[in-house]
Amino acid sequence: MGRIIEDADLRDKRFVFEDRRDAGRRLAAILEPYRGTNVLLLAVPSGGVPVAAEAARILSLPLDLLIVRKLQIPFNPEAGIGAMSVSGDILLNDELVESLHLGKEAIAATVKATREVLDQRNSRFRGGRPLPSCQGKKVIITDDGLASGYTMRVAARWVRGMKPERIIVAVPTGSARTVEVMREEVDEIVCLNIRSGYRFAVAEAYRHWHDVSDDEVLHVIEAISR
């Protein structure tokens, strides 16, 4: 079971980060022990990219993107029934699938649509390149927050299959319930702002929040690669 590192002063508080770059800087301060060789930082797009880019810049770590995406509910695309990686790994919320009475055909259609989006994003953001080797490395996976945690769990399982030395999830904010579930999947979780309660929204950790566009992701990637 992975250990949890948090900022106790931020527990259950809202609007504690100025924006994603501020969150990345504050994560970098906690991740300082990982500065150096044999460490790979992977960002989950889109929201995780500005966070990870700032941390990578400060810590002088190589950065790449780990393309995963939620499996959208057919009649409510804002919500998800699980998540899928670009390599085809799928994690379903079985209880939710059952409660929504989704049949195999509906799930298959959602998987097909998600597969197409994943391939498009991998091509646009990464040029379709294979991920750098994670074998024997410490791998830090970053997003802008953990809500249900399904995308991060799929990401962590994908990395685990590459036989890394250690997997660290580093996020600015997260649901307390999800953090507890996530620690079963990784070696360490850095989550500065853990919030309990039934309702959780990643955006409520940030004073300035916006949806990160594909163009912004590309701009950040180009800036850090110069």
PDB file of N, CA and C in Angstrom, residues 137-217:
ATOM      1  N   LYS A 137      12.663   2.558 -13.929  1.00  0.00           N
ATOM      2  CA  LYS A 137      12.686   3.979 -13.595  1.00  0.00           C
ATOM      3  C   LYS A 137      11.664   4.323 -12.515  1.00  0.00           C
ATOM      4  N   LYS A 138      11.910   5.433 -11.848  1.00  0.00           N
ATOM      5  CA  LYS A 138      10.887   6.030 -11.002  1.00  0.00           C
ATOM      6  C   LYS A 138      10.004   6.864 -11.919  1.00  0.00           C
ATOM      7  N   VAL A 139       8.709   6.585 -11.910  1.00  0.00           N
ATOM      8  CA  VAL A 139       7.781   7.265 -12.809  1.00  0.00           C
ATOM      9  C   VAL A 139       6.779   8.068 -11.988  1.00  0.00           C
ATOM     10  N   ILE A 140       6.716   9.363 -12.278  1.00  0.00           N
ATOM     11  CA  ILE A 140       5.761  10.260 -11.621  1.00  0.00           C
ATOM     12  C   ILE A 140       4.639  10.567 -12.617  1.00  0.00           C
ATOM     13  N   ILE A 141       3.401  10.269 -12.239  1.00  0.00           N
ATOM     14  CA  ILE A 141       2.251  10.546 -13.093  1.00  0.00           C
ATOM     15  C   ILE A 141       1.482  11.720 -12.492  1.00  0.00           C
ATOM     16  N   THR A 142       1.233  12.733 -13.326  1.00  0.00           N
ATOM     17  CA  THR A 142       0.633  13.970 -12.830  1.00  0.00           C
ATOM     18  C   THR A 142      -0.633  14.331 -13.584  1.00  0.00           C
ATOM     19  N   ASP A 143      -1.621  14.798 -12.836  1.00  0.00           N
ATOM     20  CA  ASP A 143      -2.834  15.374 -13.407  1.00  0.00           C
ATOM     21  C   ASP A 143      -3.181  16.594 -12.554  1.00  0.00           C
ATOM     22  N   ASP A 144      -4.240  17.322 -12.917  1.00  0.00           N
ATOM     23  CA  ASP A 144      -4.588  18.505 -12.124  1.00  0.00           C
ATOM     24  C   ASP A 144      -5.462  18.166 -10.934  1.00  0.00           C
ATOM     25  N   GLY A 145      -5.872  16.891 -10.802  1.00  0.00           N
ATOM     26  CA  GLY A 145      -6.643  16.481  -9.643  1.00  0.00           C
ATOM     27  C   GLY A 145      -7.186  15.077  -9.799  1.00  0.00           C
ATOM     28  N   LEU A 146      -7.635  14.512  -8.680  1.00  0.00           N
ATOM     29  CA  LEU A 146      -8.227  13.172  -8.657  1.00  0.00           C
ATOM     30  C   LEU A 146      -9.672  13.286  -8.194  1.00  0.00           C
ATOM     31  N   ALA A 147     -10.597  13.049  -9.111  1.00  0.00           N
ATOM     32  CA  ALA A 147     -12.020  13.025  -8.750  1.00  0.00           C
ATOM     33  C   ALA A 147     -12.443  11.578  -8.547  1.00  0.00           C
ATOM     34  N   SER A 148     -12.936  10.920  -9.596  1.00  0.00           N
ATOM     35  CA  SER A 148     -13.268   9.496  -9.464  1.00  0.00           C
ATOM     36  C   SER A 148     -12.010   8.630  -9.463  1.00  0.00           C
ATOM     37  N   GLY A 149     -10.964   9.112 -10.135  1.00  0.00           N
ATOM     38  CA  GLY A 149      -9.693   8.396 -10.145  1.00  0.00           C
ATOM     39  C   GLY A 149      -9.545   7.331 -11.213  1.00  0.00           C
ATOM     40  N   TYR A 150     -10.555   7.115 -12.040  1.00  0.00           N
ATOM     41  CA  TYR A 150     -10.485   6.021 -13.013  1.00  0.00           C
ATOM     42  C   TYR A 150      -9.404   6.251 -14.066  1.00  0.00           C
ATOM     43  N   THR A 151      -9.279   7.482 -14.560  1.00  0.00           N
ATOM     44  CA  THR A 151      -8.231   7.730 -15.566  1.00  0.00           C
ATOM     45  C   THR A 151      -6.848   7.520 -14.965  1.00  0.00           C
ATOM     46  N   MET A 152      -6.648   7.962 -13.732  1.00  0.00           N
ATOM     47  CA  MET A 152      -5.334   7.785 -13.108  1.00  0.00           C
ATOM     48  C   MET A 152      -5.053   6.319 -12.800  1.00  0.00           C
ATOM     49  N   ARG A 153      -6.067   5.572 -12.416  1.00  0.00           N
ATOM     50  CA  ARG A 153      -5.863   4.156 -12.136  1.00  0.00           C
ATOM     51  C   ARG A 153      -5.470   3.402 -13.404  1.00  0.00           C
ATOM     52  N   VAL A 154      -6.125   3.737 -14.527  1.00  0.00           N
ATOM     53  CA  VAL A 154      -5.754   3.122 -15.805  1.00  0.00           C
ATOM     54  C   VAL A 154      -4.323   3.512 -16.164  1.00  0.00           C
ATOM     55  N   ALA A 155      -3.983   4.780 -15.966  1.00  0.00           N
ATOM     56  CA  ALA A 155      -2.626   5.244 -16.262  1.00  0.00           C
ATOM     57  C   ALA A 155      -1.593   4.489 -15.428  1.00  0.00           C
ATOM     58  N   ALA A 156      -1.869   4.337 -14.138  1.00  0.00           N
ATOM     59  CA  ALA A 156      -0.929   3.656 -13.253  1.00  0.00           C
ATOM     60  C   ALA A 156      -0.767   2.185 -13.621  1.00  0.00           C
ATOM     61  N   ARG A 157      -1.858   1.535 -13.992  1.00  0.00           N
ATOM     62  CA  ARG A 157      -1.781   0.120 -14.376  1.00  0.00           C
ATOM     63  C   ARG A 157      -0.993  -0.051 -15.674  1.00  0.00           C
ATOM     64  N   TRP A 158      -1.162   0.898 -16.588  1.00  0.00           N
ATOM     65  CA  TRP A 158      -0.407   0.874 -17.837  1.00  0.00           C
ATOM     66  C   TRP A 158       1.091   0.973 -17.546  1.00  0.00           C
ATOM     67  N   VAL A 159       1.449   1.937 -16.694  1.00  0.00           N
ATOM     68  CA  VAL A 159       2.864   2.105 -16.342  1.00  0.00           C
ATOM     69  C   VAL A 159       3.382   0.879 -15.594  1.00  0.00           C
ATOM     70  N   ARG A 160       2.565   0.335 -14.698  1.00  0.00           N
ATOM     71  CA  ARG A 160       2.990  -0.847 -13.920  1.00  0.00           C
ATOM     72  C   ARG A 160       3.378  -1.993 -14.843  1.00  0.00           C
ATOM     73  N   GLY A 161       2.693  -2.122 -15.963  1.00  0.00           N
ATOM     74  CA  GLY A 161       3.003  -3.189 -16.906  1.00  0.00           C
ATOM     75  C   GLY A 161       4.351  -3.029 -17.575  1.00  0.00           C
ATOM     76  N   MET A 162       4.944  -1.844 -17.469  1.00  0.00           N
ATOM     77  CA  MET A 162       6.263  -1.589 -18.053  1.00  0.00           C
ATOM     78  C   MET A 162       7.398  -1.839 -17.063  1.00  0.00           C
ATOM     79  N   LYS A 163       7.046  -2.331 -15.891  1.00  0.00           N
ATOM     80  CA  LYS A 163       8.016  -2.728 -14.864  1.00  0.00           C
ATOM     81  C   LYS A 163       8.914  -1.572 -14.406  1.00  0.00           C
ATOM     82  N   PRO A 164       8.316  -0.494 -13.916  1.00  0.00           N
ATOM     83  CA  PRO A 164       9.119   0.600 -13.355  1.00  0.00           C
ATOM     84  C   PRO A 164       9.668   0.218 -11.989  1.00  0.00           C
ATOM     85  N   GLU A 165      10.629   0.977 -11.517  1.00  0.00           N
ATOM     86  CA  GLU A 165      11.132   0.766 -10.162  1.00  0.00           C
ATOM     87  C   GLU A 165      10.111   1.227  -9.127  1.00  0.00           C
ATOM     88  N   ARG A 166       9.424   2.329  -9.449  1.00  0.00           N
ATOM     89  CA  ARG A 166       8.509   2.942  -8.484  1.00  0.00           C
ATOM     90  C   ARG A 166       7.509   3.808  -9.229  1.00  0.00           C
ATOM     91  N   ILE A 167       6.244   3.822  -8.790  1.00  0.00           N
ATOM     92  CA  ILE A 167       5.228   4.693  -9.379  1.00  0.00           C
ATOM     93  C   ILE A 167       4.756   5.686  -8.323  1.00  0.00           C
ATOM     94  N   ILE A 168       4.836   6.957  -8.684  1.00  0.00           N
ATOM     95  CA  ILE A 168       4.388   8.040  -7.813  1.00  0.00           C
ATOM     96  C   ILE A 168       3.285   8.799  -8.521  1.00  0.00           C
ATOM     97  N   VAL A 169       2.139   8.958  -7.896  1.00  0.00           N
ATOM     98  CA  VAL A 169       1.091   9.831  -8.413  1.00  0.00           C
ATOM     99  C   VAL A 169       1.233  11.167  -7.701  1.00  0.00           C
ATOM    100  N   ALA A 170       1.329  12.258  -8.478  1.00  0.00           N
ATOM    101  CA  ALA A 170       1.485  13.586  -7.902  1.00  0.00           C
ATOM    102  C   ALA A 170       0.396  14.500  -8.450  1.00  0.00           C
ATOM    103  N   VAL A 171      -0.507  14.916  -7.595  1.00  0.00           N
ATOM    104  CA  VAL A 171      -1.614  15.776  -7.997  1.00  0.00           C
ATOM    105  C   VAL A 171      -1.791  16.890  -6.972  1.00  0.00           C
ATOM    106  N   PRO A 172      -2.249  18.063  -7.417  1.00  0.00           N
ATOM    107  CA  PRO A 172      -2.474  19.142  -6.462  1.00  0.00           C
ATOM    108  C   PRO A 172      -3.626  18.880  -5.502  1.00  0.00           C
ATOM    109  N   THR A 173      -4.698  18.249  -5.990  1.00  0.00           N
ATOM    110  CA  THR A 173      -5.908  18.088  -5.183  1.00  0.00           C
ATOM    111  C   THR A 173      -6.550  16.742  -5.464  1.00  0.00           C
ATOM    112  N   GLY A 174      -7.317  16.235  -4.506  1.00  0.00           N
ATOM    113  CA  GLY A 174      -7.964  14.948  -4.710  1.00  0.00           C
ATOM    114  C   GLY A 174      -9.025  14.661  -3.670  1.00  0.00           C
ATOM    115  N   SER A 175     -10.006  13.855  -4.072  1.00  0.00           N
ATOM    116  CA  SER A 175     -11.017  13.359  -3.155  1.00  0.00           C
ATOM    117  C   SER A 175     -10.373  12.379  -2.175  1.00  0.00           C
ATOM    118  N   ALA A 176     -10.699  12.518  -0.912  1.00  0.00           N
ATOM    119  CA  ALA A 176     -10.121  11.637   0.111  1.00  0.00           C
ATOM    120  C   ALA A 176     -10.416  10.172  -0.195  1.00  0.00           C
ATOM    121  N   ARG A 177     -11.646   9.883  -0.640  1.00  0.00           N
ATOM    122  CA  ARG A 177     -12.011   8.502  -0.956  1.00  0.00           C
ATOM    123  C   ARG A 177     -11.152   7.972  -2.102  1.00  0.00           C
ATOM    124  N   THR A 178     -10.956   8.798  -3.131  1.00  0.00           N
ATOM    125  CA  THR A 178     -10.188   8.358  -4.286  1.00  0.00           C
ATOM    126  C   THR A 178      -8.718   8.173  -3.946  1.00  0.00           C
ATOM    127  N   VAL A 179      -8.185   9.046  -3.122  1.00  0.00           N
ATOM    128  CA  VAL A 179      -6.789   8.912  -2.704  1.00  0.00           C
ATOM    129  C   VAL A 179      -6.566   7.582  -1.987  1.00  0.00           C
ATOM    130  N   GLU A 180      -7.519   7.196  -1.154  1.00  0.00           N
ATOM    131  CA  GLU A 180      -7.400   5.925  -0.436  1.00  0.00           C
ATOM    132  C   GLU A 180      -7.432   4.744  -1.401  1.00  0.00           C
ATOM    133  N   VAL A 181      -8.298   4.809  -2.416  1.00  0.00           N
ATOM    134  CA  VAL A 181      -8.353   3.746  -3.421  1.00  0.00           C
ATOM    135  C   VAL A 181      -7.062   3.726  -4.235  1.00  0.00           C
ATOM    136  N   MET A 182      -6.577   4.904  -4.591  1.00  0.00           N
ATOM    137  CA  MET A 182      -5.404   5.027  -5.450  1.00  0.00           C
ATOM    138  C   MET A 182      -4.147   4.474  -4.794  1.00  0.00           C
ATOM    139  N   ARG A 183      -4.052   4.550  -3.486  1.00  0.00           N
ATOM    140  CA  ARG A 183      -2.834   4.085  -2.810  1.00  0.00           C
ATOM    141  C   ARG A 183      -2.643   2.575  -2.940  1.00  0.00           C
ATOM    142  N   GLU A 184      -3.724   1.869  -3.325  1.00  0.00           N
ATOM    143  CA  GLU A 184      -3.608   0.436  -3.572  1.00  0.00           C
ATOM    144  C   GLU A 184      -2.908   0.152  -4.903  1.00  0.00           C
ATOM    145  N   GLU A 185      -2.826   1.174  -5.778  1.00  0.00           N
ATOM    146  CA  GLU A 185      -2.313   0.983  -7.133  1.00  0.00           C
ATOM    147  C   GLU A 185      -0.856   1.426  -7.302  1.00  0.00           C
ATOM    148  N   VAL A 186      -0.364   2.267  -6.384  1.00  0.00           N
ATOM    149  CA  VAL A 186       0.942   2.897  -6.598  1.00  0.00           C
ATOM    150  C   VAL A 186       1.786   2.826  -5.321  1.00  0.00           C
ATOM    151  N   ASP A 187       3.032   3.272  -5.442  1.00  0.00           N
ATOM    152  CA  ASP A 187       3.946   3.239  -4.310  1.00  0.00           C
ATOM    153  C   ASP A 187       3.855   4.480  -3.430  1.00  0.00           C
ATOM    154  N   GLU A 188       3.430   5.589  -4.031  1.00  0.00           N
ATOM    155  CA  GLU A 188       3.354   6.840  -3.275  1.00  0.00           C
ATOM    156  C   GLU A 188       2.365   7.783  -3.947  1.00  0.00           C
ATOM    157  N   ILE A 189       1.609   8.521  -3.136  1.00  0.00           N
ATOM    158  CA  ILE A 189       0.712   9.557  -3.647  1.00  0.00           C
ATOM    159  C   ILE A 189       1.072  10.876  -2.975  1.00  0.00           C
ATOM    160  N   VAL A 190       1.394  11.862  -3.799  1.00  0.00           N
ATOM    161  CA  VAL A 190       1.556  13.226  -3.316  1.00  0.00           C
ATOM    162  C   VAL A 190       0.290  13.976  -3.717  1.00  0.00           C
ATOM    163  N   CYS A 191      -0.518  14.342  -2.744  1.00  0.00           N
ATOM    164  CA  CYS A 191      -1.757  15.080  -2.985  1.00  0.00           C
ATOM    165  C   CYS A 191      -1.820  16.193  -1.951  1.00  0.00           C
ATOM    166  N   LEU A 192      -1.528  17.407  -2.371  1.00  0.00           N
ATOM    167  CA  LEU A 192      -1.381  18.512  -1.425  1.00  0.00           C
ATOM    168  C   LEU A 192      -2.692  18.868  -0.736  1.00  0.00           C
ATOM    169  N   ASN A 193      -3.781  18.890  -1.490  1.00  0.00           N
ATOM    170  CA  ASN A 193      -5.074  19.341  -0.990  1.00  0.00           C
ATOM    171  C   ASN A 193      -6.070  18.182  -1.047  1.00  0.00           C
ATOM    172  N   ILE A 194      -6.161  17.426   0.052  1.00  0.00           N
ATOM    173  CA  ILE A 194      -7.122  16.322   0.128  1.00  0.00           C
ATOM    174  C   ILE A 194      -8.411  16.857   0.734  1.00  0.00           C
ATOM    175  N   ARG A 195      -9.538  16.555   0.062  1.00  0.00           N
ATOM    176  CA  ARG A 195     -10.821  17.063   0.540  1.00  0.00           C
ATOM    177  C   ARG A 195     -11.799  15.907   0.726  1.00  0.00           C
ATOM    178  N   SER A 196     -12.421  15.867   1.886  1.00  0.00           N
ATOM    179  CA  SER A 196     -13.401  14.833   2.187  1.00  0.00           C
ATOM    180  C   SER A 196     -14.799  15.364   1.886  1.00  0.00           C
ATOM    181  N   GLY A 197     -15.793  14.550   2.158  1.00  0.00           N
ATOM    182  CA  GLY A 197     -17.167  14.944   1.871  1.00  0.00           C
ATOM    183  C   GLY A 197     -17.697  14.240   0.637  1.00  0.00           C
ATOM    184  N   TYR A 198     -19.013  14.248   0.484  1.00  0.00           N
ATOM    185  CA  TYR A 198     -19.655  13.521  -0.613  1.00  0.00           C
ATOM    186  C   TYR A 198     -19.371  14.186  -1.958  1.00  0.00           C
ATOM    187  N   ARG A 199     -19.390  15.503  -2.000  1.00  0.00           N
ATOM    188  CA  ARG A 199     -19.228  16.229  -3.254  1.00  0.00           C
ATOM    189  C   ARG A 199     -17.784  16.685  -3.418  1.00  0.00           C
ATOM    190  N   PHE A 200     -17.224  16.447  -4.617  1.00  0.00           N
ATOM    191  CA  PHE A 200     -15.847  16.887  -4.891  1.00  0.00           C
ATOM    192  C   PHE A 200     -15.748  17.371  -6.332  1.00  0.00           C
ATOM    193  N   ALA A 201     -15.104  18.514  -6.525  1.00  0.00           N
ATOM    194  CA  ALA A 201     -14.829  19.042  -7.865  1.00  0.00           C
ATOM    195  C   ALA A 201     -13.383  19.529  -7.903  1.00  0.00           C
ATOM    196  N   VAL A 202     -12.617  19.053  -8.861  1.00  0.00           N
ATOM    197  CA  VAL A 202     -11.222  19.460  -9.003  1.00  0.00           C
ATOM    198  C   VAL A 202     -11.116  20.978  -9.112  1.00  0.00           C
ATOM    199  N   ALA A 203     -12.013  21.595  -9.862  1.00  0.00           N
ATOM    200  CA  ALA A 203     -11.951  23.036 -10.118  1.00  0.00           C
ATOM    201  C   ALA A 203     -11.996  23.859  -8.837  1.00  0.00           C
ATOM    202  N   GLU A 204     -12.587  23.311  -7.775  1.00  0.00           N
ATOM    203  CA  GLU A 204     -12.737  24.080  -6.547  1.00  0.00           C
ATOM    204  C   GLU A 204     -11.441  24.213  -5.751  1.00  0.00           C
ATOM    205  N   ALA A 205     -10.361  23.633  -6.260  1.00  0.00           N
ATOM    206  CA  ALA A 205      -9.051  23.844  -5.630  1.00  0.00           C
ATOM    207  C   ALA A 205      -8.346  25.066  -6.217  1.00  0.00           C
ATOM    208  N   TYR A 206      -8.874  25.625  -7.315  1.00  0.00           N
ATOM    209  CA  TYR A 206      -8.181  26.668  -8.070  1.00  0.00           C
ATOM    210  C   TYR A 206      -8.969  27.978  -8.078  1.00  0.00           C
ATOM    211  N   ARG A 207      -8.260  29.083  -7.808  1.00  0.00           N
ATOM    212  CA  ARG A 207      -8.906  30.396  -7.874  1.00  0.00           C
ATOM    213  C   ARG A 207      -9.180  30.799  -9.325  1.00  0.00           C
ATOM    214  N   HIS A 208      -8.283  30.395 -10.223  1.00  0.00           N
ATOM    215  CA  HIS A 208      -8.474  30.664 -11.647  1.00  0.00           C
ATOM    216  C   HIS A 208      -8.491  29.325 -12.382  1.00  0.00           C
ATOM    217  N   TRP A 209      -9.614  29.011 -12.996  1.00  0.00           N
ATOM    218  CA  TRP A 209      -9.814  27.697 -13.616  1.00  0.00           C
ATOM    219  C   TRP A 209     -10.364  27.863 -15.019  1.00  0.00           C
ATOM    220  N   HIS A 210      -9.860  27.073 -15.934  1.00  0.00           N
ATOM    221  CA  HIS A 210     -10.423  27.011 -17.282  1.00  0.00           C
ATOM    222  C   HIS A 210     -10.145  25.621 -17.842  1.00  0.00           C
ATOM    223  N   ASP A 211     -10.929  25.221 -18.807  1.00  0.00           N
ATOM    224  CA  ASP A 211     -10.672  23.965 -19.502  1.00  0.00           C
ATOM    225  C   ASP A 211      -9.467  24.152 -20.418  1.00  0.00           C
ATOM    226  N   VAL A 212      -8.517  23.240 -20.344  1.00  0.00           N
ATOM    227  CA  VAL A 212      -7.300  23.342 -21.150  1.00  0.00           C
ATOM    228  C   VAL A 212      -7.582  22.827 -22.558  1.00  0.00           C
ATOM    229  N   SER A 213      -7.354  23.663 -23.548  1.00  0.00           N
ATOM    230  CA  SER A 213      -7.615  23.296 -24.939  1.00  0.00           C
ATOM    231  C   SER A 213      -6.454  22.493 -25.513  1.00  0.00           C
ATOM    232  N   ASP A 214      -6.710  21.845 -26.644  1.00  0.00           N
ATOM    233  CA  ASP A 214      -5.641  21.115 -27.337  1.00  0.00           C
ATOM    234  C   ASP A 214      -4.522  22.061 -27.753  1.00  0.00           C
ATOM    235  N   ASP A 215      -4.889  23.271 -28.191  1.00  0.00           N
ATOM    236  CA  ASP A 215      -3.872  24.240 -28.601  1.00  0.00           C
ATOM    237  C   ASP A 215      -2.984  24.642 -27.426  1.00  0.00           C
ATOM    238  N   GLU A 216      -3.574  24.771 -26.238  1.00  0.00           N
ATOM    239  CA  GLU A 216      -2.766  25.113 -25.061  1.00  0.00           C
ATOM    240  C   GLU A 216      -1.815  23.971 -24.718  1.00  0.00           C
ATOM    241  N   VAL A 217      -2.296  22.726 -24.826  1.00  0.00           N
ATOM    242  CA  VAL A 217      -1.421  21.575 -24.580  1.00  0.00           C
ATOM    243  C   VAL A 217      -0.220  21.617 -25.518  1.00  0.00           C
TER     244      VAL A 217
END
